[in-house]
PDB file of C-alpha atoms in Angstrom:
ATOM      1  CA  UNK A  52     105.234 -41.717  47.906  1.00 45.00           C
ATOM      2  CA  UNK A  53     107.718 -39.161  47.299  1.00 49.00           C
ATOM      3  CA  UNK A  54     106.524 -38.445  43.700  1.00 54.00           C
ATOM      4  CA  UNK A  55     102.504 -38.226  45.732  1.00 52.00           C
ATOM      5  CA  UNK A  56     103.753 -35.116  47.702  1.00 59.00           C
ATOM      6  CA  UNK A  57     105.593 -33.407  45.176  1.00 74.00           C
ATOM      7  CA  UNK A  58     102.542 -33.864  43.100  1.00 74.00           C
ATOM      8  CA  UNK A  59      99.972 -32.253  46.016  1.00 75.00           C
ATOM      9  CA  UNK A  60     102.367 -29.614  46.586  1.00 81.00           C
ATOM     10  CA  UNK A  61     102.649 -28.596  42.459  1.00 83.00           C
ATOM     11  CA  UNK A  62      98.169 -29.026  42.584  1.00 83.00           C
ATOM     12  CA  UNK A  63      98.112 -26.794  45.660  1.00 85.00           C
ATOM     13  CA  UNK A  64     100.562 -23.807  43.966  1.00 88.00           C
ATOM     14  CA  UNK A  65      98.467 -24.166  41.012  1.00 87.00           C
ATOM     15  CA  UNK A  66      94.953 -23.492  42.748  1.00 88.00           C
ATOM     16  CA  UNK A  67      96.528 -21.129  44.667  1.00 90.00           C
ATOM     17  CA  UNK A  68      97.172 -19.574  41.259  1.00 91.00           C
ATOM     18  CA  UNK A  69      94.239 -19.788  40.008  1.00 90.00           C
ATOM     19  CA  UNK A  70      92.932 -18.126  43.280  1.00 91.00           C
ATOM     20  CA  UNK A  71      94.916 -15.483  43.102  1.00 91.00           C
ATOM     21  CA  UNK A  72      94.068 -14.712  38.913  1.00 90.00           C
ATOM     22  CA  UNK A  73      90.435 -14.875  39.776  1.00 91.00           C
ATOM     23  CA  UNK A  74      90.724 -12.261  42.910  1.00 91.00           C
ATOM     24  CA  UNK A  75      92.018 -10.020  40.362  1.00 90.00           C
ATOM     25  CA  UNK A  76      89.863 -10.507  38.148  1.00 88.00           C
ATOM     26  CA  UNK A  77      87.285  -9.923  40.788  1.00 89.00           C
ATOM     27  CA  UNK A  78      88.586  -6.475  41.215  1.00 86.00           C
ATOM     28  CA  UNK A  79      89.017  -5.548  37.918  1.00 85.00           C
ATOM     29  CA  UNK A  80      85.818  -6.431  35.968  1.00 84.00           C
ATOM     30  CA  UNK A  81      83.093  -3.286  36.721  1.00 81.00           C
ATOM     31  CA  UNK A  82      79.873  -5.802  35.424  1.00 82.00           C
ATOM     32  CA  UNK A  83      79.295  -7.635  38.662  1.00 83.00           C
ATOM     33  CA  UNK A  84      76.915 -10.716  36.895  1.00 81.00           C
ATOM     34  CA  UNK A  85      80.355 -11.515  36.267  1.00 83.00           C
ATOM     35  CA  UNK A  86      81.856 -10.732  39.733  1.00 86.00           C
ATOM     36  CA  UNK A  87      78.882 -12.637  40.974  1.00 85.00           C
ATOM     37  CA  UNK A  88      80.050 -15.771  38.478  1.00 85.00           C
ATOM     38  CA  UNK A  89      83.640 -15.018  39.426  1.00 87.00           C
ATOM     39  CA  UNK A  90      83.280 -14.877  43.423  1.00 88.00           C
ATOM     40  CA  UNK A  91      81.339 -18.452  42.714  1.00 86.00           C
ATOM     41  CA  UNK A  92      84.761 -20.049  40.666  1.00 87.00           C
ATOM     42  CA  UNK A  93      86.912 -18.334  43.542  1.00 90.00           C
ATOM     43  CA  UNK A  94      84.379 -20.351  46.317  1.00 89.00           C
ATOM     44  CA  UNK A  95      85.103 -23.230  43.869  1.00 87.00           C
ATOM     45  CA  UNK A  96      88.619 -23.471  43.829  1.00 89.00           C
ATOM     46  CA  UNK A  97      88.813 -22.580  48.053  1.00 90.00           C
ATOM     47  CA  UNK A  98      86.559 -26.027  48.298  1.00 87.00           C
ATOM     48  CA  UNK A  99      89.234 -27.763  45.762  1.00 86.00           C
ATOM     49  CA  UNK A 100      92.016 -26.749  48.527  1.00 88.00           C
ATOM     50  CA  UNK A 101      90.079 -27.386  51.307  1.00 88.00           C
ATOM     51  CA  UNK A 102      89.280 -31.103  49.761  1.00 85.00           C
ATOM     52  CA  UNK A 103      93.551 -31.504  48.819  1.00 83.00           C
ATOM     53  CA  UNK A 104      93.725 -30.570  52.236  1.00 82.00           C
ATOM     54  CA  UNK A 105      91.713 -33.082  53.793  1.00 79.00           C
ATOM     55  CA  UNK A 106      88.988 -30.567  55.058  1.00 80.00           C
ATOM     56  CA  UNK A 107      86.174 -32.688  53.708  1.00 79.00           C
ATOM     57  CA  UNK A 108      83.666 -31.352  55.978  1.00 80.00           C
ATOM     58  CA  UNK A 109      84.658 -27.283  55.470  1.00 85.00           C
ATOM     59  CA  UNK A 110      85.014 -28.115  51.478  1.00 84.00           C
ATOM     60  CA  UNK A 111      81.303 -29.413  51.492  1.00 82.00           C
ATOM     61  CA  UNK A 112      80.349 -25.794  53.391  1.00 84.00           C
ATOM     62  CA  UNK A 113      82.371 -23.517  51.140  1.00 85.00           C
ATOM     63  CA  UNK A 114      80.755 -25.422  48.116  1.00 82.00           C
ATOM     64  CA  UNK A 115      77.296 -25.065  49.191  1.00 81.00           C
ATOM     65  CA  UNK A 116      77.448 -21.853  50.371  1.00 84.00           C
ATOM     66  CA  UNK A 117      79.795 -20.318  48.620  1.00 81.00           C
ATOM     67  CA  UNK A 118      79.588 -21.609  44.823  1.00 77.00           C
ATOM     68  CA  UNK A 119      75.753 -22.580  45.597  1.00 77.00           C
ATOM     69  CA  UNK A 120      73.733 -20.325  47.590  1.00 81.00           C
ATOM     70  CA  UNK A 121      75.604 -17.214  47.697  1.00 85.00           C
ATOM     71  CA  UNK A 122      75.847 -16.460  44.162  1.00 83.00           C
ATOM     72  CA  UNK A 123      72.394 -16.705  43.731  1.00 79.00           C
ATOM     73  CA  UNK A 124      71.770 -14.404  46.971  1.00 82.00           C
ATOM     74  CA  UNK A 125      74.469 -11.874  45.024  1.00 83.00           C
ATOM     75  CA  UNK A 126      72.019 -12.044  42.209  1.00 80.00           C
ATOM     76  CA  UNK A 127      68.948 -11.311  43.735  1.00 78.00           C
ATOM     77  CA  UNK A 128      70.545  -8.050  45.352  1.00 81.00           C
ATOM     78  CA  UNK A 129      71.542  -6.916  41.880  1.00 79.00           C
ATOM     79  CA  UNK A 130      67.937  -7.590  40.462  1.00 76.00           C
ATOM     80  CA  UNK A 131      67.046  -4.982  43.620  1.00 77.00           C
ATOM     81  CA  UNK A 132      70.061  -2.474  43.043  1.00 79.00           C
ATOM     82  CA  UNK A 133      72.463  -1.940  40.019  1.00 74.00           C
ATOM     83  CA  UNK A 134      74.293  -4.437  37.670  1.00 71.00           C
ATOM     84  CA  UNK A 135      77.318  -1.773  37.282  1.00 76.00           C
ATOM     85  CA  UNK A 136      80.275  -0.932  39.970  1.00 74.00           C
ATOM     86  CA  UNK A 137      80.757   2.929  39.967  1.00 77.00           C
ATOM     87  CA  UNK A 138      84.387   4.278  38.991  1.00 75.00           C
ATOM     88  CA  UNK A 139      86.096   5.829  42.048  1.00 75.00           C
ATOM     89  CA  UNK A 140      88.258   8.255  42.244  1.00 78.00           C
ATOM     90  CA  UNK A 141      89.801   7.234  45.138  1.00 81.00           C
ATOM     91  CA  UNK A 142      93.895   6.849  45.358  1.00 82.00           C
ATOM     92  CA  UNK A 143      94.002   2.804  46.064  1.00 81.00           C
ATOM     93  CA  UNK A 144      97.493   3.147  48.206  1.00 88.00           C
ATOM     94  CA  UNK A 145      95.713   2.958  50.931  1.00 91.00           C
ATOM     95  CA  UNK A 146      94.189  -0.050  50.420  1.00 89.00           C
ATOM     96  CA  UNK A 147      96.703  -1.316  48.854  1.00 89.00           C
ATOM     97  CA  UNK A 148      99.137  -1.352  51.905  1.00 93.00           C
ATOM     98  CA  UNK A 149      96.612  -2.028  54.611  1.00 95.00           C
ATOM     99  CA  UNK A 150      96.214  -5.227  52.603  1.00 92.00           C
ATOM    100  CA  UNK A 151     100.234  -6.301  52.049  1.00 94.00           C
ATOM    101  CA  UNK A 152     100.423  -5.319  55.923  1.00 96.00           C
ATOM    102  CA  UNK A 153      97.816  -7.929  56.454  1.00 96.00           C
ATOM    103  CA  UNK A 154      99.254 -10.694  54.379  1.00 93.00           C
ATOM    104  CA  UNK A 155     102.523 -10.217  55.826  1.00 95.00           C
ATOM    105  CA  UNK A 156     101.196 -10.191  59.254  1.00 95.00           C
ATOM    106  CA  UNK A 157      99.212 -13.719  58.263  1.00 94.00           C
ATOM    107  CA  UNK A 158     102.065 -15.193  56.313  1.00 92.00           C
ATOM    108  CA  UNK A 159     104.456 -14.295  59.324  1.00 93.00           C
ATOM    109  CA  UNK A 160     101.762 -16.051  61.910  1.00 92.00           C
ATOM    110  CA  UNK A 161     102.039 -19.145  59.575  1.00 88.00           C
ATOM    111  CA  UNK A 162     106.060 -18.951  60.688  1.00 87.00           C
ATOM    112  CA  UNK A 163     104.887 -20.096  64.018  1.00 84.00           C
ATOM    113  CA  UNK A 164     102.699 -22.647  63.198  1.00 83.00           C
ATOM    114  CA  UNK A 165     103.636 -26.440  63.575  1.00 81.00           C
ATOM    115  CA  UNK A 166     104.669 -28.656  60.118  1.00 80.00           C
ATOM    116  CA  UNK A 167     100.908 -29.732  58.218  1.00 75.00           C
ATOM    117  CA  UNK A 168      99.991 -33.007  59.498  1.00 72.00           C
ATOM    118  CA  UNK A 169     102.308 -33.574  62.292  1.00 78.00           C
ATOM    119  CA  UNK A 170     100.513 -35.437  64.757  1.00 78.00           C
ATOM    120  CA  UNK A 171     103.175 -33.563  67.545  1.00 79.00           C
ATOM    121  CA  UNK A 172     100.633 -30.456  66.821  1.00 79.00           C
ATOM    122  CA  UNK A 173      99.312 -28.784  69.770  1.00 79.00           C
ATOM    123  CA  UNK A 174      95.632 -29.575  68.265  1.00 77.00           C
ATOM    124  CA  UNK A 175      96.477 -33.598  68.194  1.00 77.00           C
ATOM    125  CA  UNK A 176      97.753 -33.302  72.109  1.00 79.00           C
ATOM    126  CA  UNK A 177      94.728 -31.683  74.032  1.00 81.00           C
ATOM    127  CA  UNK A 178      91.825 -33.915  73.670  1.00 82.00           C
ATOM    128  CA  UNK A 179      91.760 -35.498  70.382  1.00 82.00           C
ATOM    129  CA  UNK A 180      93.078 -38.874  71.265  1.00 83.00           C
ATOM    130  CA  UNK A 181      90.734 -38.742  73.761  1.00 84.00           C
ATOM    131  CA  UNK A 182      87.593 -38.774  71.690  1.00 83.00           C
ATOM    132  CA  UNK A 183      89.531 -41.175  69.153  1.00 84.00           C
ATOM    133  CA  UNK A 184      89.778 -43.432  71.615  1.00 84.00           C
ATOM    134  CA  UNK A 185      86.181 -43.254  73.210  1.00 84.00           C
ATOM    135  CA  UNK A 186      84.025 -42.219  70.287  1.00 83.00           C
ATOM    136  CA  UNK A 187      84.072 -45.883  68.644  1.00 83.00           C
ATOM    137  CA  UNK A 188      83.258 -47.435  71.928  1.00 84.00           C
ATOM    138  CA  UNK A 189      80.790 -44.638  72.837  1.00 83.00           C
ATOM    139  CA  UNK A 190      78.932 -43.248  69.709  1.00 80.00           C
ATOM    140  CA  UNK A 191      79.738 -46.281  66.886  1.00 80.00           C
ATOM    141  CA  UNK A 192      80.159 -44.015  64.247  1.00 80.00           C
ATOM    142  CA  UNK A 193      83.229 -44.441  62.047  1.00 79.00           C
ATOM    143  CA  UNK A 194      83.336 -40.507  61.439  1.00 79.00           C
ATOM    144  CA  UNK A 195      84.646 -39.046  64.469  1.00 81.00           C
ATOM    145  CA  UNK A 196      83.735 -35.399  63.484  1.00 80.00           C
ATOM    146  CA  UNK A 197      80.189 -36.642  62.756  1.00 81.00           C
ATOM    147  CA  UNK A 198      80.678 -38.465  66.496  1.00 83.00           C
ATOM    148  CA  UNK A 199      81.402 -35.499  68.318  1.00 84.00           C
ATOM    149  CA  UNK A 200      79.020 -32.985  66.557  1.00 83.00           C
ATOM    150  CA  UNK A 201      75.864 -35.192  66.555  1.00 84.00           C
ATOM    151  CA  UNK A 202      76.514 -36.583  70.078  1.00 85.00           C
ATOM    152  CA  UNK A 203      79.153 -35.261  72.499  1.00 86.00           C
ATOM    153  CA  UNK A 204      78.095 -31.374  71.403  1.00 87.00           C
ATOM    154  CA  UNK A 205      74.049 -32.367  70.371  1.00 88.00           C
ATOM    155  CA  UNK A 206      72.693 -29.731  72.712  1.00 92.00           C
ATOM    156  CA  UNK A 207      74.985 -27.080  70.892  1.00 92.00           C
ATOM    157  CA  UNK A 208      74.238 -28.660  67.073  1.00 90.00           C
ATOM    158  CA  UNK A 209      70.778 -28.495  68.081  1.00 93.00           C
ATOM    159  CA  UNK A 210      70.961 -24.956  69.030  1.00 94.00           C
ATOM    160  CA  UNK A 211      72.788 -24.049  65.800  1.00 93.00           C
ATOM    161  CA  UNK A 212      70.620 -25.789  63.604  1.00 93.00           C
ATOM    162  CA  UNK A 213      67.650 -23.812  65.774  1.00 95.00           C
ATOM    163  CA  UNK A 214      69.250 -20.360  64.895  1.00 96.00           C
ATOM    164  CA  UNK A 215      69.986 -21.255  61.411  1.00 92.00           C
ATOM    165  CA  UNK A 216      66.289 -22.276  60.798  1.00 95.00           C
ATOM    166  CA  UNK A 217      64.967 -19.301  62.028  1.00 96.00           C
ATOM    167  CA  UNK A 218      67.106 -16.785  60.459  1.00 94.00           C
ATOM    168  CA  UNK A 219      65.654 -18.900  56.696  1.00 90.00           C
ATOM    169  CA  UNK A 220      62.258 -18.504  58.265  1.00 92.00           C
ATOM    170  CA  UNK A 221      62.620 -14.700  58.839  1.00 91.00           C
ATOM    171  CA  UNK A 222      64.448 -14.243  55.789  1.00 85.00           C
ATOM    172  CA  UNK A 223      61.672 -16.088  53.838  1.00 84.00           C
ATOM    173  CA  UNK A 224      59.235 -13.867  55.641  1.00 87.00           C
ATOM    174  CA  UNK A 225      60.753 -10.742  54.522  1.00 83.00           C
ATOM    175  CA  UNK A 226      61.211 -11.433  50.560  1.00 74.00           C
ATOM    176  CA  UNK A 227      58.556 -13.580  50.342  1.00 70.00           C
ATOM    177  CA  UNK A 228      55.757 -10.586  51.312  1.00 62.00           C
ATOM    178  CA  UNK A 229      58.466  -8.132  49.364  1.00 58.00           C
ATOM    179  CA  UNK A 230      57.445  -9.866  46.316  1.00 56.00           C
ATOM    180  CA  UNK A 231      54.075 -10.365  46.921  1.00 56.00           C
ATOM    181  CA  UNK A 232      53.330  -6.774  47.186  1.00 56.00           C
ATOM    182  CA  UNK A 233      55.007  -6.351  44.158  1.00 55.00           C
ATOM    183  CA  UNK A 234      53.312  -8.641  42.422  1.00 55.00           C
ATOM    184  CA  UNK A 235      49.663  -7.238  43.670  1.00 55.00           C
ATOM    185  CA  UNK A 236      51.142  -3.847  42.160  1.00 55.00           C
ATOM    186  CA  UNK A 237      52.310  -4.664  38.814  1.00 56.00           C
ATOM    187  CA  UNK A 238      48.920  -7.092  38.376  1.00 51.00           C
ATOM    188  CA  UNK A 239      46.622  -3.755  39.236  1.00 48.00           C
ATOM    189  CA  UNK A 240      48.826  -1.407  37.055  1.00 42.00           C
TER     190      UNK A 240
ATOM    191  CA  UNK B 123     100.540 -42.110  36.612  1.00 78.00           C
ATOM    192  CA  UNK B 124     101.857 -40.559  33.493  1.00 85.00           C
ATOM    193  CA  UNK B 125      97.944 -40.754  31.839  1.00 86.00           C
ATOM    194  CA  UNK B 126      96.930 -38.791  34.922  1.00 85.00           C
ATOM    195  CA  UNK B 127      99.395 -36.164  34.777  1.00 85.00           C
ATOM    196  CA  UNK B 128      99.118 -35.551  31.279  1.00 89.00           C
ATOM    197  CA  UNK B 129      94.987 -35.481  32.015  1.00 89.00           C
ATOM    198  CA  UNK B 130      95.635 -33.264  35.517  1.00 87.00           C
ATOM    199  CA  UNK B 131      97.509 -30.682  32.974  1.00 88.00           C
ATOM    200  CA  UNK B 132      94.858 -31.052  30.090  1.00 92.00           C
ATOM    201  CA  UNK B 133      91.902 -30.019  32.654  1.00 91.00           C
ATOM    202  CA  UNK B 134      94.239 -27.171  34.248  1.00 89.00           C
ATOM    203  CA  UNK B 135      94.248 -25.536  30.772  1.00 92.00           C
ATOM    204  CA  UNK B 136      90.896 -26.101  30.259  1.00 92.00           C
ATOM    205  CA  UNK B 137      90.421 -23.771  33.311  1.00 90.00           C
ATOM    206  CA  UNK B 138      92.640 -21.761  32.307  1.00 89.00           C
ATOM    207  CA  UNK B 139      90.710 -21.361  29.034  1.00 91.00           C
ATOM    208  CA  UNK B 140      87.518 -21.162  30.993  1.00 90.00           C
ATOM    209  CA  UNK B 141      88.635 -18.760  33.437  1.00 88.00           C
ATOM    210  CA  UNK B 142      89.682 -16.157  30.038  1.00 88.00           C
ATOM    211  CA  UNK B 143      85.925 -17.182  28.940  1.00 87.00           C
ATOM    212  CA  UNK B 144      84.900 -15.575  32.247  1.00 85.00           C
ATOM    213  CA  UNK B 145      87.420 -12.687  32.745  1.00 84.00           C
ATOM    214  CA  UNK B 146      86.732 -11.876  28.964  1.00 84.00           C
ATOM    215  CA  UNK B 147      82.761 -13.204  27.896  1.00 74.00           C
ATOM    216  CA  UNK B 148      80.811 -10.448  26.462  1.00 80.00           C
ATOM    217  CA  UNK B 149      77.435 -12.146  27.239  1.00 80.00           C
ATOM    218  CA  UNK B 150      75.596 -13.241  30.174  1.00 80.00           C
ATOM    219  CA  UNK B 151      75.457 -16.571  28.968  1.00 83.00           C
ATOM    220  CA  UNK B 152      78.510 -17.159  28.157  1.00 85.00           C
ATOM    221  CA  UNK B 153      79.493 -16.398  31.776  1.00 85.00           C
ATOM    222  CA  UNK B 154      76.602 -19.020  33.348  1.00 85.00           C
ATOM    223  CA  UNK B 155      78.313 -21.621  30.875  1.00 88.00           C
ATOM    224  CA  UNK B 156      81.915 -21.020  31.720  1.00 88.00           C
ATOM    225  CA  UNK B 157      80.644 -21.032  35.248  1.00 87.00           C
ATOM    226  CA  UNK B 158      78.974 -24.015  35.162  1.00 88.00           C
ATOM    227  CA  UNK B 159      81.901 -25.557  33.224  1.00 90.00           C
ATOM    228  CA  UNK B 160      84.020 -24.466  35.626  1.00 89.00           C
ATOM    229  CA  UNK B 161      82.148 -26.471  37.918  1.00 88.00           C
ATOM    230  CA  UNK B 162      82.271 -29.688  36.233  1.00 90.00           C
ATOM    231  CA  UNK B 163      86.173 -29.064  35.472  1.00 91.00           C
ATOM    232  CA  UNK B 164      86.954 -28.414  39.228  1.00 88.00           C
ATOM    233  CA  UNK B 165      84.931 -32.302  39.805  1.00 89.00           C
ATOM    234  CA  UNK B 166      87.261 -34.174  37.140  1.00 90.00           C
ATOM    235  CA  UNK B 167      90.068 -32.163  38.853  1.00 88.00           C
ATOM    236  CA  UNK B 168      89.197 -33.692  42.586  1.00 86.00           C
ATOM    237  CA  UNK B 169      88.569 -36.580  40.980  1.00 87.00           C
ATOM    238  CA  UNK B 170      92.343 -36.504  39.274  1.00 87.00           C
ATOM    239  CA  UNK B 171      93.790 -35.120  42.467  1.00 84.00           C
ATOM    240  CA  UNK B 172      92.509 -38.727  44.668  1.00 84.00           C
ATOM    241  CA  UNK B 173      94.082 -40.651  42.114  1.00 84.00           C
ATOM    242  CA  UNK B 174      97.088 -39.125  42.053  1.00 82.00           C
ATOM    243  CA  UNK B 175      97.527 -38.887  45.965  1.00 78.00           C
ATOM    244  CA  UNK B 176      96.155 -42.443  45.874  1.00 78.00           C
ATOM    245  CA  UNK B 177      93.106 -41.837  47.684  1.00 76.00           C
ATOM    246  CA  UNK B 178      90.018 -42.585  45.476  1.00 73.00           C
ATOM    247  CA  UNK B 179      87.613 -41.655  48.161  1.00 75.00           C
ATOM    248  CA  UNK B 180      87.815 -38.660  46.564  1.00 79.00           C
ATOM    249  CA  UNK B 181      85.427 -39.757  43.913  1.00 83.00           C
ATOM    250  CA  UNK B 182      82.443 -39.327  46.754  1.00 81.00           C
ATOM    251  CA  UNK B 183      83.417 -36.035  47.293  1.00 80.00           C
ATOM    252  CA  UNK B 184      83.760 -35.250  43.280  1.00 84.00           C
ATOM    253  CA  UNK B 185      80.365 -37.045  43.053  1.00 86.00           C
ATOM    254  CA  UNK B 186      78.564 -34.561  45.756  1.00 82.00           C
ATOM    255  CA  UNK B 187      80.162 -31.786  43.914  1.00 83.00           C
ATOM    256  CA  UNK B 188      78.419 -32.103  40.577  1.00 86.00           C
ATOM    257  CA  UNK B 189      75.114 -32.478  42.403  1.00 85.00           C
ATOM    258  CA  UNK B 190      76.040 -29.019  43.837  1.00 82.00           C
ATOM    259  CA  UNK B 191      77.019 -27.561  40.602  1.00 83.00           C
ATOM    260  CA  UNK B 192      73.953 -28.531  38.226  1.00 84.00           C
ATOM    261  CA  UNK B 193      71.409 -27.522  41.368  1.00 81.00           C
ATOM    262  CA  UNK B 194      73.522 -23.706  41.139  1.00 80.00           C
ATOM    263  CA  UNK B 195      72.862 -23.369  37.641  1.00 83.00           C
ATOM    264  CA  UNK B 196      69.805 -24.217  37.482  1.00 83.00           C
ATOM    265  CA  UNK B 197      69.202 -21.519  40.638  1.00 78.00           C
ATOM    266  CA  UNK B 198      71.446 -19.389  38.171  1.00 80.00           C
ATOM    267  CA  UNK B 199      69.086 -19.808  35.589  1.00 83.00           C
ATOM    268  CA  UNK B 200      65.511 -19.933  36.896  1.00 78.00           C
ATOM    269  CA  UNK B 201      67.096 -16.510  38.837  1.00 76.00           C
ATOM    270  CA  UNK B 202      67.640 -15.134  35.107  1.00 76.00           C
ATOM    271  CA  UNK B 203      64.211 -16.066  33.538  1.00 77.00           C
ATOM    272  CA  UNK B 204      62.086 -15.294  36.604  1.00 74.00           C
ATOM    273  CA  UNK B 205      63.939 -12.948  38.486  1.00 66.00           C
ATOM    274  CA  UNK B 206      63.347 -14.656  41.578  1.00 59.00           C
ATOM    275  CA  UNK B 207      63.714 -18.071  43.359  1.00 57.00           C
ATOM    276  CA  UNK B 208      60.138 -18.124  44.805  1.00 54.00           C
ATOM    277  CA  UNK B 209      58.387 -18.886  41.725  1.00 53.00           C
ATOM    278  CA  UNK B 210      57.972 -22.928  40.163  1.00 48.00           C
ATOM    279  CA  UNK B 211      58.366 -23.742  36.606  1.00 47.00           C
ATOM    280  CA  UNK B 212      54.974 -24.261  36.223  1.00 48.00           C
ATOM    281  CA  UNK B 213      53.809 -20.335  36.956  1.00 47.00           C
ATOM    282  CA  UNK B 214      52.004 -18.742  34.108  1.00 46.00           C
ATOM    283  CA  UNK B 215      53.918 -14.942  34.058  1.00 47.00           C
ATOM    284  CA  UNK B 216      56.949 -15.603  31.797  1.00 46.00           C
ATOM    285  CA  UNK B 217      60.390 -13.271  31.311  1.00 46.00           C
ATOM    286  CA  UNK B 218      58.919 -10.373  30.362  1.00 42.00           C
ATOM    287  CA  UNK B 219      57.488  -9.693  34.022  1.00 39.00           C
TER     288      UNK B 219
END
């Protein structure tokens, strides 16, 4: 068992490495097809951490959207704009410390936090044994995440899904006559 | 557990390989490919990673992962040809529109 967590912990430092060599390659490359391909790897390897970490659910999201959907979306704007980043001229120390401020700030929240996977963690007191006790008497579903999203909080999943649906629909709208008229133009030309 | 260490390591310099392909690839192509190989290299990896933590359940999640990866490329790639999503395979205006 020992050798099992030593062996997470070395697969976690090395996606975390990998994370961190594609972020700069993100910011170094200037042709953004390959930012575009790069940003999907980076969504790739979040989902891989999220999955070591037992975040199933947010590894299937970051997948989909991030790998999947988004890359193609980052596509589509550069078929509408430029393939090229423009060269600034900008000093980047700025940046540059606004962003170490940050991560220290984050990395010095994590201080606080309790030990991953302790069950004495503030989030396993409240009212999590609650709904593991009821939801396999109440719902009889053996996912308990599933349980509480589909049942105890319906109204709200139903709502969500509602304002997700609409947003496609209006997007859909919006490129879908976009190309259409420029379609009718380049078929009278 | 030695086999899937040694194979763990393999397929972490395989991305590392594939990553250079990406940082470095001259042509568009080459980037789709190292992306989409980057894909199915991240799947064996989740796969490795459940049997090394001894949970194989993993393999569902690996599974659900590839379908994910071959539907982006081929978004990826009917984006490059048609330069847009909208249109089916079986539309008559090629790449040249």
């Amino acid at each position: 068992m020992m050798t099992g967590i030593s062996l997470a912990a070395v697969i976690n430092v090395l996606l975390f490495t990998f994370l961190v060599m594609t972020a700069i390659a993100i910011v170094r490359v200037r042709h953004l097809f390959a930012v575009a391909m790069l940003s999907g790897v980076f969504s790739l390897l979040s989902a891989g951490l999220f999955v070591a970490l037992d975040a199933v659910d947010v590894a299937f999201t970051e997948a989909a959207v991030g790998a999947g959907i988004s890359t193609v979306l980052m596509l589509g704007t550069m078929a509408l704009t430029v393939t090229r980043e423009k060269s600034t001229k900008r000093s980047p120390v700025l940046p540059i410390f606004v962003c170490l401020v940050t991560g220290a700030a984050l990395v010095y929240s994590t201080l606080d936090m309790p030990a991953f996977g302790t069950a004495q963690a503030p989030i396993h007191e409240h009212v999590a044994p609650d709904y593991i006790a009821r939801t396999p008497e109440e719902i009889g579903v053996p996912n308990i995440v599933t349980g509480i999203l589909a049942s105890y909080r319906g109204y709200d999943t139903l709502g969500e899904t509602t304002v997700i649906f609409t947003a496609a629909v209006a997007v859909v709208l919006l490129l879908g006559s976009f190309s259409r008229k420029k379609q009718k133009r380049t078929g009278k030309e | 557990m030695i086999l899937f260490i040694a194979g763990t390591a393999a397929l972490v310099v395989a991305m590392l390989l594939v990553l250079a392909r990406l940082y470095l690839g001259p042509d568009l192509y080459d980037r789709v490919l190292a992306l989409n190989s980057f894909g199915t290299l991240t799947v064996l990896l989740l796969g490795y990673i459940g049997f090394l933590t001894e949970r194989p359940d993993f393999l569902d999640i690996a599974l659900l992962y590839a379908l994910i990866n071959f539907v982006g490329t081929i978004a990826v790639l009917k984006f490059f040809r048609y330069r847009a999503l909208g249109r089916g395979l079986g539309s008559q205006d090629g790449p040249e529109a």
